[in-house]
XYZ file of C-alpha atoms in Angstrom:
573
model
C -103.196 107.618 13.207
C -101.224 105.903 9.902
C -101.336 102.067 10.881
C -97.779 100.989 11.434
C -96.099 97.867 9.637
C -93.420 95.811 9.628
C -91.505 95.430 6.096
C -93.649 92.074 4.960
C -96.877 94.022 6.112
C -95.802 97.020 3.989
C -94.962 95.302 1.149
C -98.366 93.496 0.996
C -99.884 97.368 0.929
C -97.345 98.340 -1.854
C -98.614 95.396 -3.514
C -101.905 96.411 -3.448
C -101.208 100.254 -4.204
C -99.724 98.590 -7.323
C -102.842 96.288 -8.255
C -104.961 100.271 -7.872
C -102.100 101.741 -9.880
C -101.869 99.422 -13.035
C -105.355 100.729 -13.431
C -105.309 104.437 -13.701
C -105.304 105.908 -17.001
C -104.716 109.719 -16.013
C -101.420 111.473 -15.154
C -101.801 112.921 -11.629
C -104.513 110.203 -10.360
C -102.319 108.538 -8.663
C -102.346 111.955 -5.969
C -105.816 110.271 -5.043
C -103.562 107.297 -3.311
C -101.862 109.090 -0.666
C -105.560 109.996 0.554
C -106.212 105.758 1.690
C -102.366 105.426 3.140
C -103.695 102.818 6.084
C -105.333 104.382 8.816
C -105.433 103.337 12.341
C -108.485 106.367 13.114
C -112.064 104.974 13.372
C -113.664 107.805 12.226
C -111.344 108.228 9.160
C -112.223 104.725 7.969
C -116.047 105.009 8.563
C -115.914 108.481 6.443
C -113.317 106.379 3.773
C -115.999 103.806 3.552
C -119.038 106.497 3.012
C -116.930 107.949 0.540
C -116.760 104.398 -1.469
C -119.939 103.515 -0.736
C -121.636 106.608 -2.134
C -119.278 107.012 -5.102
C -118.663 103.474 -6.657
C -121.988 102.196 -7.250
C -122.891 105.091 -9.320
C -119.527 104.893 -11.568
C -120.276 103.576 -15.268
C -118.027 101.094 -17.066
C -118.551 103.858 -20.352
C -116.874 106.874 -18.286
C -113.314 104.264 -18.659
C -113.497 105.763 -23.218
C -113.898 109.585 -22.264
C -111.230 109.572 -19.449
C -108.935 107.849 -21.461
C -109.462 111.011 -23.836
C -108.592 113.520 -20.766
C -105.370 115.081 -21.000
C -104.030 117.899 -18.871
C -104.695 121.772 -19.657
C -102.129 124.058 -19.002
C -102.169 127.709 -19.553
C -98.257 129.090 -19.968
C -96.721 132.642 -18.999
C -95.028 132.589 -22.467
C -93.590 136.217 -23.303
C -94.705 137.194 -26.789
C -92.470 138.646 -29.019
C -94.925 139.843 -31.600
C -96.406 142.842 -30.095
C -95.386 145.657 -27.754
C -96.992 147.749 -24.694
C -96.950 151.395 -25.314
C -97.479 153.349 -22.057
C -97.124 156.039 -20.421
C -94.368 156.363 -17.949
C -95.558 156.456 -15.098
C -96.697 152.793 -15.888
C -93.507 151.504 -17.100
C -93.266 149.332 -14.226
C -96.801 148.093 -13.767
C -96.449 146.930 -17.498
C -93.668 145.012 -17.282
C -94.045 143.123 -13.653
C -96.901 141.142 -16.436
C -94.440 139.793 -18.062
C -95.810 139.319 -21.269
C -94.483 141.559 -23.745
C -91.481 144.355 -24.888
C -92.633 147.906 -22.903
C -91.957 151.062 -24.370
C -92.574 154.395 -24.066
C -91.758 155.533 -27.669
C -94.451 155.712 -30.699
C -91.617 155.367 -33.280
C -90.170 152.183 -31.633
C -93.567 150.560 -31.132
C -94.373 150.782 -35.188
C -91.734 148.114 -35.922
C -94.003 145.446 -33.914
C -96.883 143.652 -35.645
C -98.951 144.423 -32.655
C -99.163 147.635 -30.670
C -101.043 147.413 -27.251
C -101.327 150.935 -25.678
C -102.946 152.823 -22.873
C -102.164 155.895 -24.344
C -104.763 156.034 -27.618
C -102.204 154.884 -29.929
C -102.777 150.964 -31.473
C -105.465 148.652 -29.646
C -106.603 150.153 -26.450
C -105.753 147.538 -23.956
C -106.164 147.457 -19.750
C -102.839 146.611 -18.018
C -103.983 142.974 -17.211
C -103.333 139.372 -18.867
C -106.439 138.953 -20.241
C -105.820 141.979 -22.651
C -102.037 141.685 -23.165
C -102.458 138.223 -24.351
C -105.550 136.630 -24.547
C -103.954 133.561 -26.786
C -102.241 132.491 -23.671
C -105.738 131.247 -22.319
C -107.704 130.751 -25.888
C -105.121 128.675 -27.517
C -104.694 125.995 -25.053
C -108.119 125.284 -24.895
C -108.364 125.290 -28.771
C -105.651 122.575 -29.193
C -107.427 120.701 -26.009
C -110.704 120.127 -28.239
C -110.758 116.296 -27.539
C -110.109 117.162 -23.729
C -113.055 119.489 -23.709
C -115.175 116.935 -25.907
C -114.509 114.066 -23.748
C -115.343 116.267 -20.944
C -118.676 116.969 -22.085
C -119.245 113.557 -22.100
C -118.062 112.657 -18.107
C -120.711 115.651 -17.485
C -123.385 114.021 -19.275
C -122.722 110.729 -18.233
C -122.220 111.403 -14.384
C -125.219 114.242 -14.658
C -123.089 117.063 -13.308
C -122.989 118.619 -16.383
C -120.303 120.710 -17.460
C -118.204 124.102 -18.520
C -116.495 122.508 -21.606
C -119.642 122.983 -23.683
C -119.740 126.258 -23.303
C -116.122 126.440 -23.834
C -116.364 124.677 -26.990
C -119.122 126.577 -28.687
C -116.933 129.982 -28.259
C -114.295 128.358 -29.753
C -115.477 127.869 -32.561
C -115.220 131.529 -33.523
C -111.434 130.873 -33.826
C -111.797 128.192 -36.469
C -111.467 130.527 -39.441
C -108.440 131.956 -37.774
C -106.742 128.359 -36.909
C -107.539 127.690 -40.157
C -105.345 130.424 -41.873
C -102.838 129.870 -39.742
C -102.155 126.250 -40.904
C -102.412 127.983 -44.443
C -99.738 130.459 -43.391
C -97.480 127.615 -42.112
C -97.635 125.759 -45.343
C -97.633 128.781 -48.015
C -94.639 127.507 -49.405
C -95.695 124.598 -50.688
C -99.409 125.780 -51.355
C -97.794 128.345 -54.006
C -95.677 125.899 -55.111
C -98.791 123.665 -56.006
C -100.449 126.430 -57.435
C -97.771 127.119 -59.966
C -97.611 123.369 -60.657
C -100.886 123.269 -61.542
C -101.270 126.584 -63.395
C -98.253 125.657 -65.862
C -100.145 122.118 -66.318
C -103.028 123.773 -67.368
C -101.525 127.089 -69.454
C -99.540 124.396 -71.098
C -102.451 121.945 -72.095
C -104.031 124.989 -73.477
C -101.309 126.142 -75.535
C -100.768 122.782 -77.113
C -104.179 122.633 -78.013
C -104.495 126.706 -79.525
C -104.908 126.846 -83.319
C -105.205 129.703 -85.585
C -107.151 129.545 -88.805
C -106.727 132.504 -91.591
C -108.272 132.837 -95.061
C -105.624 133.654 -97.876
C -106.493 137.435 -97.091
C -105.826 137.374 -93.902
C -102.795 135.573 -93.736
C -101.627 138.043 -96.463
C -102.803 140.528 -94.032
C -100.770 139.354 -91.359
C -97.689 138.843 -93.170
C -97.591 142.626 -93.341
C -98.478 143.649 -90.398
C -95.476 141.285 -89.331
C -93.272 142.693 -91.731
C -94.097 146.202 -90.609
C -93.913 145.739 -86.864
C -97.684 145.996 -85.909
C -97.110 143.496 -83.251
C -100.674 145.110 -81.663
C -102.433 144.272 -84.510
C -100.532 140.610 -84.634
C -101.284 139.725 -80.717
C -105.079 140.610 -81.377
C -105.196 137.409 -83.029
C -103.810 135.690 -79.893
C -106.049 137.336 -77.593
C -108.261 134.596 -77.060
C -105.759 132.649 -75.408
C -104.467 134.999 -73.835
C -107.558 135.914 -71.869
C -108.056 132.241 -70.553
C -104.583 132.397 -68.744
C -105.064 135.262 -67.234
C -108.133 133.726 -66.164
C -106.667 130.603 -65.158
C -104.286 133.298 -63.218
C -107.081 135.059 -61.386
C -108.877 131.399 -60.435
C -105.979 130.411 -58.813
C -105.115 133.597 -56.669
C -108.820 134.136 -55.664
C -108.624 130.618 -54.233
C -105.673 131.073 -52.344
C -107.346 134.554 -51.019
C -110.231 132.087 -49.832
C -107.836 130.106 -47.834
C -105.501 132.687 -46.274
C -108.289 135.184 -45.884
C -107.449 138.060 -47.615
C -107.135 139.825 -51.261
C -103.998 139.248 -53.087
C -102.139 139.034 -56.547
C -99.167 136.800 -56.283
C -98.349 135.829 -60.202
C -97.091 137.959 -62.582
C -98.669 138.873 -65.684
C -95.613 139.967 -67.693
C -94.498 136.701 -68.381
C -97.613 133.921 -68.740
C -95.635 130.720 -69.454
C -93.896 129.159 -67.549
C -95.361 131.459 -64.303
C -92.738 130.981 -62.002
C -93.169 133.434 -58.149
C -89.935 134.747 -57.002
C -88.812 133.217 -53.491
C -88.739 137.106 -52.270
C -92.360 137.415 -53.257
C -93.100 134.615 -51.481
C -91.293 136.131 -48.135
C -92.866 139.390 -48.696
C -96.058 137.868 -48.479
C -95.666 135.888 -45.616
C -94.425 139.136 -43.871
C -97.487 140.470 -44.624
C -99.993 137.655 -43.676
C -98.318 137.450 -40.532
C -98.916 140.719 -39.423
C -102.075 140.306 -40.719
C -102.812 137.576 -38.863
C -101.232 138.316 -36.230
C -103.825 141.108 -35.620
C -106.907 139.099 -36.747
C -105.492 136.682 -34.004
C -104.987 138.508 -31.167
C -108.789 140.331 -31.633
C -110.353 136.938 -31.754
C -108.644 135.600 -29.086
C -109.414 138.882 -26.691
C -113.504 138.391 -28.214
C -113.391 134.479 -26.886
C -111.489 135.081 -23.913
C -114.038 137.353 -22.591
C -116.449 134.529 -22.352
C -113.960 131.424 -21.641
C -111.587 132.993 -18.826
C -114.334 132.922 -16.045
C -115.184 129.729 -16.646
C -111.669 128.088 -16.045
C -111.650 127.281 -12.060
C -114.950 125.293 -13.028
C -113.143 123.938 -16.056
C -109.914 122.782 -13.649
C -112.116 121.437 -11.042
C -113.712 119.119 -13.955
C -109.942 117.843 -14.762
C -109.610 117.636 -10.820
C -112.305 115.638 -10.737
C -111.636 113.795 -14.047
C -108.546 112.220 -11.824
C -110.917 111.813 -8.924
C -113.152 109.508 -11.559
C -110.340 107.587 -12.995
C -108.894 106.874 -9.592
C -112.541 105.496 -8.059
C -112.715 103.492 -11.183
C -109.572 101.930 -10.756
C -110.860 101.156 -7.073
C -114.123 99.943 -8.246
C -112.417 97.434 -11.041
C -109.846 96.309 -8.327
C -112.146 95.237 -5.512
C -115.627 94.259 -7.887
C -117.207 91.424 -5.853
C -115.799 92.574 -2.425
C -117.564 93.674 0.529
C -116.904 96.530 3.514
C -116.073 94.863 5.997
C -117.895 95.834 9.624
C -115.318 97.553 12.224
C -116.167 95.883 15.771
C -113.584 95.131 18.820
C -112.625 91.690 19.139
C -109.943 90.733 16.348
C -110.284 89.879 12.697
C -112.861 87.430 10.617
C -114.085 86.682 7.127
C -116.202 84.575 5.644
C -114.997 82.993 2.172
C -112.344 85.628 1.715
C -110.435 84.935 -1.257
C -106.501 85.505 -1.525
C -105.783 88.608 -4.049
C -102.786 86.959 -6.245
C -104.107 83.919 -6.586
C -105.845 83.303 -8.992
C -109.060 81.020 -8.986
C -108.336 80.622 -4.728
C -110.077 78.333 -2.868
C -112.596 81.001 -0.465
C -111.138 80.589 2.972
C -113.061 81.487 6.309
C -110.980 82.401 9.355
C -110.656 84.448 12.772
C -108.485 85.351 15.521
C -110.093 87.004 18.969
C -113.488 87.517 19.481
C -115.843 85.887 17.232
C -118.606 88.084 15.640
C -121.863 87.097 15.214
C -122.913 85.169 11.984
C -119.317 83.441 11.440
C -119.611 80.338 11.077
C -116.664 77.844 10.337
C -115.429 73.980 10.169
C -114.530 72.731 13.630
C -114.839 74.304 16.847
C -114.172 77.854 16.441
C -113.161 79.815 19.983
C -112.587 83.411 20.905
C -109.036 82.701 21.381
C -106.892 85.552 20.387
C -103.365 83.504 20.211
C -104.238 80.592 17.125
C -101.447 78.002 16.248
C -102.146 77.432 12.159
C -101.003 73.712 11.736
C -101.247 71.110 8.908
C -99.900 70.233 5.216
C -96.907 71.339 3.380
C -98.149 73.478 0.765
C -101.183 73.508 1.875
C -101.978 77.146 1.630
C -100.781 78.676 5.674
C -97.986 81.494 4.354
C -101.472 82.477 2.134
C -103.644 82.273 4.640
C -101.521 84.579 6.516
C -101.045 86.995 3.429
C -104.841 87.213 3.060
C -105.503 88.085 6.841
C -102.627 90.803 6.567
C -104.475 91.632 2.967
C -108.205 92.144 4.393
C -106.330 93.971 7.623
C -104.908 96.522 5.048
C -107.931 96.771 3.184
C -109.761 97.729 5.651
C -107.430 100.083 7.204
C -107.500 102.061 4.015
C -111.251 102.257 4.250
C -111.556 99.791 1.087
C -114.065 96.697 0.862
C -112.128 93.488 1.362
C -111.982 90.380 -1.124
C -114.609 88.259 1.587
C -118.263 87.727 1.211
C -118.384 89.069 4.775
C -115.536 90.536 7.183
C -115.259 92.156 10.511
C -111.649 94.038 11.831
C -111.131 95.684 14.967
C -109.501 98.979 13.481
C -106.008 97.897 15.027
C -102.697 100.251 15.781
C -100.098 97.919 14.601
C -99.586 94.663 11.786
C -96.529 92.201 11.916
C -96.110 89.919 8.972
C -92.926 87.903 9.704
C -93.006 86.173 6.715
C -90.203 82.723 6.535
C -87.140 83.527 5.180
C -86.668 80.157 3.346
C -82.764 80.587 2.057
C -81.479 82.121 5.415
C -80.587 80.040 8.266
C -78.111 79.586 11.511
C -77.263 81.733 14.408
C -77.283 85.369 12.638
C -80.976 84.985 10.972
C -82.303 82.968 14.175
C -80.731 86.099 16.430
C -82.422 88.423 13.395
C -85.877 86.880 13.837
C -85.939 86.437 17.212
C -84.923 90.772 17.638
C -87.414 91.364 15.517
C -90.220 89.530 17.089
C -89.371 90.760 20.448
C -89.488 94.138 19.441
C -93.368 93.515 18.272
C -94.229 92.178 21.420
C -92.987 95.905 22.953
C -95.279 98.510 24.303
C -99.145 97.927 23.896
C -101.984 98.617 22.054
C -104.241 96.865 19.150
C -101.678 94.560 17.550
C -101.928 91.703 15.256
C -98.625 89.923 14.646
C -98.250 86.535 11.938
C -95.871 84.339 12.248
C -94.449 81.934 9.669
C -92.747 79.084 10.648
C -90.398 80.649 13.088
C -89.029 76.867 14.132
C -87.619 76.812 10.502
C -84.553 78.847 11.705
C -83.712 76.532 14.980
C -84.269 73.507 16.535
C -87.409 72.207 17.202
C -87.213 71.812 21.071
C -85.469 75.213 21.416
C -88.273 76.502 19.256
C -91.278 75.530 21.577
C -89.570 77.082 24.201
C -88.929 80.719 22.664
C -92.621 80.416 21.102
C -94.037 79.181 23.947
C -93.158 82.218 26.359
C -93.422 84.470 23.362
C -96.981 84.014 23.331
C -97.760 84.156 26.755
C -96.037 87.750 26.527
C -98.508 88.644 23.623
C -101.602 86.468 25.289
C -101.038 88.594 27.908
C -100.772 91.796 26.532
C -103.723 91.199 24.551
C -102.062 90.991 21.359
C -103.560 88.816 18.035
C -101.483 86.305 17.228
C -101.456 83.483 14.215
C -98.208 81.366 13.504
C -97.687 78.758 11.338
C -96.050 75.911 13.193
C -95.198 72.062 12.904
C -95.005 72.341 16.126
C -98.416 72.589 17.189
C -98.976 69.257 19.556
C -96.274 70.124 21.692
C -97.691 74.249 21.787
C -100.876 73.234 22.870
C -99.755 70.989 25.935
C -97.301 74.317 26.196
C -100.211 76.681 26.010
C -103.574 75.926 26.905
C -104.661 79.330 26.206
C -104.444 79.146 22.670
C -106.310 77.382 20.049
C -104.312 74.681 17.415
C -105.993 74.920 13.586
C -106.088 72.502 11.059
C -104.717 72.823 7.152
C -105.725 69.125 6.044
C -104.409 67.380 3.066
C -106.984 64.688 2.977
C -105.407 62.033 0.950
C -104.551 61.483 -2.296
C -106.235 61.263 -5.869
C -106.069 58.496 -8.760
C -102.930 60.104 -9.796
C -101.763 59.736 -6.516
C -101.417 63.822 -6.312
C -102.419 65.594 -3.049
C -105.435 67.007 -2.038
C -105.623 69.610 0.504
C -108.512 71.438 1.538
C -106.783 75.084 2.334
C -110.342 75.895 4.585
C -108.397 75.123 7.837
C -110.412 73.129 10.685
C -110.984 75.401 13.899
C -109.835 73.395 16.948
C -108.103 70.221 15.090
C -104.583 69.152 14.896
C -103.306 69.378 10.871
C -102.687 65.936 9.880
C -99.067 65.619 8.262
C -98.111 66.044 4.663
C -94.849 63.715 5.089
C -96.924 60.646 5.865
C -98.984 61.337 2.557
C -96.008 61.669 0.456
C -94.624 58.477 1.972
C -97.860 56.235 1.690
C -97.277 57.730 -2.534
C -93.899 56.727 -2.696
C -94.717 53.217 -0.932
C -97.620 52.953 -3.668
C -95.584 53.854 -6.404
C -92.669 51.135 -5.487
C -92.151 47.765 -6.428
C -90.309 44.939 -4.478
C -87.961 45.224 -1.188
C -88.071 49.404 -2.127
C -91.451 49.367 -1.308
C -91.359 47.143 1.707
C -89.362 49.636 3.182
C -91.402 52.536 2.342
C -94.343 50.981 3.792
C -91.881 50.430 6.988
C -91.688 54.079 7.117
C -95.589 54.474 6.404
C -96.135 51.806 9.450
C -94.268 54.070 11.930
C -96.391 56.928 10.885
C -99.678 55.246 12.133
C -98.078 54.060 15.166
């Protein structure tokens, strides 16, 4: 059963969720926030506490770095246009239901595809299942997620749970050469152009350095051969440089062949300088390579898929676990220094509680309801379920109401609370009525009164926190209204903490209520207010206006000072 909260209490709950959410690093981790919705079920709260007590201490900060590298791994059901399923007439419907590629029963039609997969003995033999028809749809997402797999391996090692990611990575190594060749194929134009440029530079350099030395007799023979048109004899004299150029071409083609994984002859031999590969030749080579690589990719992927597909369910569980670890790390970071509250009947109490959203807050101890064993506080703590909180302006009364709400909400979420020790009764409803500083008049009074009355309806375990109801009506009426409302709350055993400057009047009206006070102790050397935000139990808080008048009197001079001192004396009388 979910803890029911009014709007202001839900706003505090959302702020708590926001603090956890901003610490998450993985998409999808937020789904775990739904598992800590405030609940009134004691068994569920205890179950959550046990879960966090077991898991939070195990978490190492070193997990944050590999967790930040984890990304989702999705296996798409793409339609592959580079292959066809050649099947018997009786298998057409089953093959088409796979929805992975074209299907035909015609051998001639099948020959136009780079890959022919077949159940009838022509092409590559397959069974009609995704693993055989499209193994790349399993292998390529894993290949492209190697960083995630490496991170999961480290997470498995750090948590002691192990990981199947390491086995998957080992199997994927067989795909590395194929992937490299695909990368080179994607940049085929650039590769060919670069080799062409390198070759022409080397040939030009060789020709620039070439010299032909002839004796007088050899020169006469050369001229005679030239006159007679004996070109074979002439070219023999240049055969050395030609052989060198051919060697350069062979070496360049050998390097390209190694990168692309097949033997090729790309550069022309009839025109040695400048060398030029036509675009048509490049496209012809690309088409051939794509066909060869499609076959190689399929065969290699099918071999790998047979090993890794059985591991995918475990891998999905590891990814889910990574999101859970991310959530747990966020909770651990947010609740650092917190303690798990004890569940007990009788109200709410905590020692040295610290407001979640105030920087360097003063620790405060407080209780409403039956005091638990081990609770201590200044003044005269009692077992009252209705408390009137009085005292200095800006003394921390509203912040204390917020802190009480934070402790209650976190307890019902199953989380630790920002206190050294806490005792909380699981509640059915939490109401927090924050003072609306900018809303006054009959309409505001009517709205507030209606809200308070709604909170008092029915029965159950309720905590009602009210911040200065009298601010929206006159003090005399406020005492009567608050008094009757608190009597109803007392009669129904609801827990109430109300902030009010009417503590003295209400104490006379409500003998069952406790009046606590937050006191401004005085002025420091700079005439600033000294406020102890720890309430004193059973003691009316000293009024801040008296200290403000004292500060003004001490700062003033002459007749103005006399006037302030006269006002100050009225306070003291």
